[in-house]
Amino acid sequence: LDRRLPHPGVDDEIGRLVDTLNRMIGRLENAFEAMKRFTADASHELRSPLATIRNTIDVTLEQARTPQEQEAALRSVGEEVDRIRSLAEDLLLLARADSGRMVMQARPVDLAFIVEAQVEARLPQAEEWGLEVQVGPLIHDEILGDEGWLHQVVSNLLSNAIKYTPRGGKVLVDMARTPQALQVIVSDTGPGIPEEDLERIFDRFYRVDPSRTRTRAPGTGLGLAIAAWVVAEHHGTLRAANRPEGGATFTVTLPLGAAHA
Ligand code: ADP
């Protein structure tokens, strides 16, 4: 259904007003469509872990006799509950971001400390999964930003690199500086990302065909959407690419602090 107003076809004030109104209606329709899609996708994502929980409970009530079987069932339910919880947290965060209620601070932040802390936090997990983490020279310089949110960006990228890289692989973390910006580059020796998906992986709920990427922990499909939103709020960019030698590379570029302007 086209809700736009008929264009009188005259290039006068009324014509221009109709054009403006049509553009506004178009934008509202797009926003409404996006909201509908988001709600539908979110419900779909919640249904699958809930169905697993229901099924596990039914099977356990009927068949699990030994304490070991019951424990295994409880563990499985626990994992699904964790999944629902992280999905709920991510959804809440994006809803707040959409409504403009999320306040970003703009304080001087040393990005290298964030990178260091996040690498340290992820090392045990990488080790457990047989991955080597290589960190290049860190560049201590200040950008203006929100420390908490920047931690989240680096955390999401590292977590993906670890999640999608097969045992024996490497996760590489580097920093670079351009005259106006500071970069954090997270690469891995995993399967990389199909060229046609390089843009779409930043969309909410979008995941590359799971049969092409073996993953250790199911995600929500929201991590990169959140990271991209945070980086955009910082007037920076977040890009995905494939390394010529294989594996994915994510580059965060953030403008240097006011001291350099
Ligand atoms: P998820 O929770 O599924 O990891 P993200 O938004 O973080 O969601 O990522 C979206 C999709 O991008 C992932 O499902 C995966 O298909 C792809 N992806 C992200 N990081 C990598 C990576 N380092 N290597 C390969 N594929 C990746």
mmCIF file of N, CA and C and ligand atoms in Angstrom, residues 90 156-157 159-165 186-188 190-194 197 200-210 213 215 217-226 242 247-250, ligand 1:
data_model
loop_
_atom_site.group_PDB
_atom_site.id
_atom_site.type_symbol
_atom_site.label_atom_id
_atom_site.label_comp_id
_atom_site.label_asym_id
_atom_site.label_seq_id
_atom_site.Cartn_x
_atom_site.Cartn_y
_atom_site.Cartn_z
ATOM 1 N N ASP A 90 21.282 -8.039 25.036
ATOM 2 C CA ASP A 90 21.607 -7.373 23.770
ATOM 3 C C ASP A 90 20.397 -6.634 23.201
ATOM 4 N N ASN A 156 33.743 -7.826 21.747
ATOM 5 C CA ASN A 156 32.938 -8.522 20.739
ATOM 6 C C ASN A 156 33.812 -9.034 19.591
ATOM 7 N N LEU A 157 34.756 -8.210 19.147
ATOM 8 C CA LEU A 157 35.602 -8.618 18.016
ATOM 9 C C LEU A 157 36.509 -9.779 18.415
ATOM 10 N N SER A 159 36.009 -11.907 20.865
ATOM 11 C CA SER A 159 35.187 -13.084 21.125
ATOM 12 C C SER A 159 34.824 -13.781 19.811
ATOM 13 N N ASN A 160 34.499 -13.018 18.784
ATOM 14 C CA ASN A 160 34.201 -13.628 17.474
ATOM 15 C C ASN A 160 35.428 -14.324 16.896
ATOM 16 N N ALA A 161 36.568 -13.639 16.935
ATOM 17 C CA ALA A 161 37.795 -14.214 16.370
ATOM 18 C C ALA A 161 38.086 -15.559 17.043
ATOM 19 N N ILE A 162 37.892 -15.610 18.352
ATOM 20 C CA ILE A 162 38.161 -16.846 19.094
ATOM 21 C C ILE A 162 37.106 -17.901 18.766
ATOM 22 N N LYS A 163 35.874 -17.446 18.659
ATOM 23 C CA LYS A 163 34.754 -18.361 18.427
ATOM 24 C C LYS A 163 34.817 -19.029 17.055
ATOM 25 N N TYR A 164 35.254 -18.274 16.066
ATOM 26 C CA TYR A 164 35.164 -18.796 14.690
ATOM 27 C C TYR A 164 36.466 -19.387 14.167
ATOM 28 N N THR A 165 37.539 -19.349 14.963
ATOM 29 C CA THR A 165 38.815 -19.873 14.476
ATOM 30 C C THR A 165 39.047 -21.300 14.986
ATOM 31 N N VAL A 186 41.653 -6.561 14.548
ATOM 32 C CA VAL A 186 41.554 -7.925 15.088
ATOM 33 C C VAL A 186 41.415 -8.889 13.916
ATOM 34 N N SER A 187 42.402 -9.756 13.736
ATOM 35 C CA SER A 187 42.372 -10.711 12.619
ATOM 36 C C SER A 187 42.440 -12.130 13.162
ATOM 37 N N ASP A 188 42.096 -13.077 12.301
ATOM 38 C CA ASP A 188 42.201 -14.471 12.709
ATOM 39 C C ASP A 188 42.535 -15.339 11.508
ATOM 40 N N GLY A 190 40.824 -18.047 10.828
ATOM 41 C CA GLY A 190 39.613 -18.858 10.653
ATOM 42 C C GLY A 190 39.130 -18.884 9.211
ATOM 43 N N PRO A 191 37.860 -19.234 9.016
ATOM 44 C CA PRO A 191 37.323 -19.435 7.658
ATOM 45 C C PRO A 191 37.113 -18.134 6.875
ATOM 46 N N GLY A 192 37.193 -16.986 7.559
ATOM 47 C CA GLY A 192 36.906 -15.722 6.872
ATOM 48 C C GLY A 192 35.415 -15.577 6.642
ATOM 49 N N ILE A 193 35.053 -14.563 5.867
ATOM 50 C CA ILE A 193 33.639 -14.249 5.646
ATOM 51 C C ILE A 193 33.379 -14.189 4.143
ATOM 52 N N PRO A 194 32.363 -14.898 3.644
ATOM 53 C CA PRO A 194 32.083 -14.831 2.203
ATOM 54 C C PRO A 194 31.921 -13.369 1.764
ATOM 55 N N ASP A 197 28.780 -11.447 2.116
ATOM 56 C CA ASP A 197 28.246 -11.221 3.457
ATOM 57 C C ASP A 197 28.990 -10.139 4.224
ATOM 58 N N ARG A 200 26.673 -7.447 5.298
ATOM 59 C CA ARG A 200 25.460 -7.887 6.000
ATOM 60 C C ARG A 200 25.724 -8.386 7.412
ATOM 61 N N ILE A 201 26.965 -8.806 7.720
ATOM 62 C CA ILE A 201 27.227 -9.331 9.070
ATOM 63 C C ILE A 201 27.019 -8.271 10.147
ATOM 64 N N PHE A 202 26.941 -6.999 9.739
ATOM 65 C CA PHE A 202 26.689 -5.943 10.726
ATOM 66 C C PHE A 202 25.192 -5.748 10.970
ATOM 67 N N ASP A 203 24.364 -6.410 10.155
ATOM 68 C CA ASP A 203 22.915 -6.302 10.353
ATOM 69 C C ASP A 203 22.501 -7.093 11.587
ATOM 70 N N ARG A 204 21.471 -6.614 12.238
ATOM 71 C CA ARG A 204 20.973 -7.319 13.422
ATOM 72 C C ARG A 204 20.502 -8.717 13.053
ATOM 73 N N PHE A 205 20.919 -9.673 13.827
ATOM 74 C CA PHE A 205 20.548 -11.086 13.699
ATOM 75 C C PHE A 205 21.169 -11.788 12.495
ATOM 76 N N TYR A 206 21.929 -11.052 11.659
ATOM 77 C CA TYR A 206 22.470 -11.724 10.476
ATOM 78 C C TYR A 206 23.650 -12.610 10.850
ATOM 79 N N ARG A 207 23.619 -13.834 10.363
ATOM 80 C CA ARG A 207 24.735 -14.757 10.552
ATOM 81 C C ARG A 207 25.054 -15.414 9.229
ATOM 82 N N VAL A 208 26.319 -15.667 9.010
ATOM 83 C CA VAL A 208 26.714 -16.381 7.799
ATOM 84 C C VAL A 208 26.183 -17.799 7.943
ATOM 85 N N ASP A 209 25.783 -18.381 6.820
ATOM 86 C CA ASP A 209 25.290 -19.756 6.786
ATOM 87 C C ASP A 209 26.100 -20.640 7.754
ATOM 88 N N PRO A 210 25.439 -21.141 8.805
ATOM 89 C CA PRO A 210 26.178 -21.857 9.862
ATOM 90 C C PRO A 210 26.963 -23.066 9.342
ATOM 91 N N THR A 213 30.506 -21.896 8.721
ATOM 92 C CA THR A 213 31.352 -21.534 9.863
ATOM 93 C C THR A 213 31.026 -22.433 11.032
ATOM 94 N N THR A 215 31.113 -23.063 14.726
ATOM 95 C CA THR A 215 31.304 -22.184 15.863
ATOM 96 C C THR A 215 31.214 -22.949 17.171
ATOM 97 N N ALA A 217 30.382 -21.578 20.228
ATOM 98 C CA ALA A 217 29.275 -21.159 21.075
ATOM 99 C C ALA A 217 28.284 -20.407 20.208
ATOM 100 N N PRO A 218 27.012 -20.776 20.287
ATOM 101 C CA PRO A 218 26.047 -20.062 19.464
ATOM 102 C C PRO A 218 25.935 -18.617 19.931
ATOM 103 N N GLY A 219 25.912 -17.706 18.999
ATOM 104 C CA GLY A 219 25.818 -16.296 19.379
ATOM 105 C C GLY A 219 24.413 -15.795 19.172
ATOM 106 N N THR A 220 24.260 -14.492 19.307
ATOM 107 C CA THR A 220 22.936 -13.906 19.144
ATOM 108 C C THR A 220 22.786 -13.237 17.774
ATOM 109 N N GLY A 221 23.907 -13.080 17.068
ATOM 110 C CA GLY A 221 23.841 -12.364 15.799
ATOM 111 C C GLY A 221 23.718 -10.862 16.006
ATOM 112 N N LEU A 222 23.934 -10.416 17.248
ATOM 113 C CA LEU A 222 23.788 -8.987 17.546
ATOM 114 C C LEU A 222 25.110 -8.307 17.892
ATOM 115 N N GLY A 223 26.160 -9.109 18.144
ATOM 116 C CA GLY A 223 27.435 -8.557 18.603
ATOM 117 C C GLY A 223 28.020 -7.514 17.669
ATOM 118 N N LEU A 224 28.032 -7.807 16.387
ATOM 119 C CA LEU A 224 28.623 -6.853 15.436
ATOM 120 C C LEU A 224 27.721 -5.638 15.229
ATOM 121 N N ALA A 225 26.394 -5.861 15.314
ATOM 122 C CA ALA A 225 25.470 -4.718 15.182
ATOM 123 C C ALA A 225 25.716 -3.742 16.331
ATOM 124 N N ILE A 226 25.917 -4.288 17.531
ATOM 125 C CA ILE A 226 26.171 -3.433 18.693
ATOM 126 C C ILE A 226 27.520 -2.722 18.538
ATOM 127 N N ASN A 242 38.597 -9.812 4.349
ATOM 128 C CA ASN A 242 39.273 -11.095 4.443
ATOM 129 C C ASN A 242 40.754 -10.890 4.189
ATOM 130 N N GLY A 247 41.192 -16.010 6.527
ATOM 131 C CA GLY A 247 40.807 -15.481 7.839
ATOM 132 C C GLY A 247 40.196 -14.098 7.702
ATOM 133 N N ALA A 248 39.514 -13.690 8.769
ATOM 134 C CA ALA A 248 38.823 -12.400 8.747
ATOM 135 C C ALA A 248 39.657 -11.329 9.432
ATOM 136 N N THR A 249 39.425 -10.078 9.032
ATOM 137 C CA THR A 249 40.050 -8.927 9.677
ATOM 138 C C THR A 249 38.980 -7.886 9.967
ATOM 139 N N PHE A 250 38.920 -7.436 11.198
ATOM 140 C CA PHE A 250 38.008 -6.352 11.552
ATOM 141 C C PHE A 250 38.837 -5.140 11.963
HETATM 142 P P1 ADP B 1 27.237 -13.911 16.496
HETATM 143 O O1 ADP B 1 26.640 -13.782 17.820
HETATM 144 O O2 ADP B 1 26.502 -14.877 15.587
HETATM 145 O O3 ADP B 1 28.709 -14.159 16.522
HETATM 146 P P2 ADP B 1 27.889 -11.301 15.394
HETATM 147 O O4 ADP B 1 26.994 -10.145 15.119
HETATM 148 O O5 ADP B 1 28.985 -11.101 16.367
HETATM 149 O O6 ADP B 1 26.935 -12.496 15.827
HETATM 150 O O7 ADP B 1 28.505 -11.808 14.025
HETATM 151 C C1 ADP B 1 27.633 -11.988 12.908
HETATM 152 C C2 ADP B 1 28.148 -13.086 12.011
HETATM 153 O O8 ADP B 1 29.381 -12.683 11.373
HETATM 154 C C3 ADP B 1 28.514 -14.370 12.744
HETATM 155 O O9 ADP B 1 27.386 -15.181 12.975
HETATM 156 C C4 ADP B 1 29.499 -15.007 11.773
HETATM 157 O O10 ADP B 1 28.787 -15.674 10.743
HETATM 158 C C5 ADP B 1 30.203 -13.802 11.167
HETATM 159 N N1 ADP B 1 31.529 -13.543 11.817
HETATM 160 C C6 ADP B 1 31.783 -12.620 12.768
HETATM 161 N N2 ADP B 1 33.092 -12.623 13.120
HETATM 162 C C7 ADP B 1 33.678 -13.579 12.366
HETATM 163 C C8 ADP B 1 35.032 -14.066 12.256
HETATM 164 N N3 ADP B 1 36.016 -13.572 12.991
HETATM 165 N N4 ADP B 1 35.260 -15.066 11.353
HETATM 166 C C9 ADP B 1 34.245 -15.574 10.599
HETATM 167 N N5 ADP B 1 32.979 -15.152 10.655
HETATM 168 C C10 ADP B 1 32.680 -14.169 11.524
#
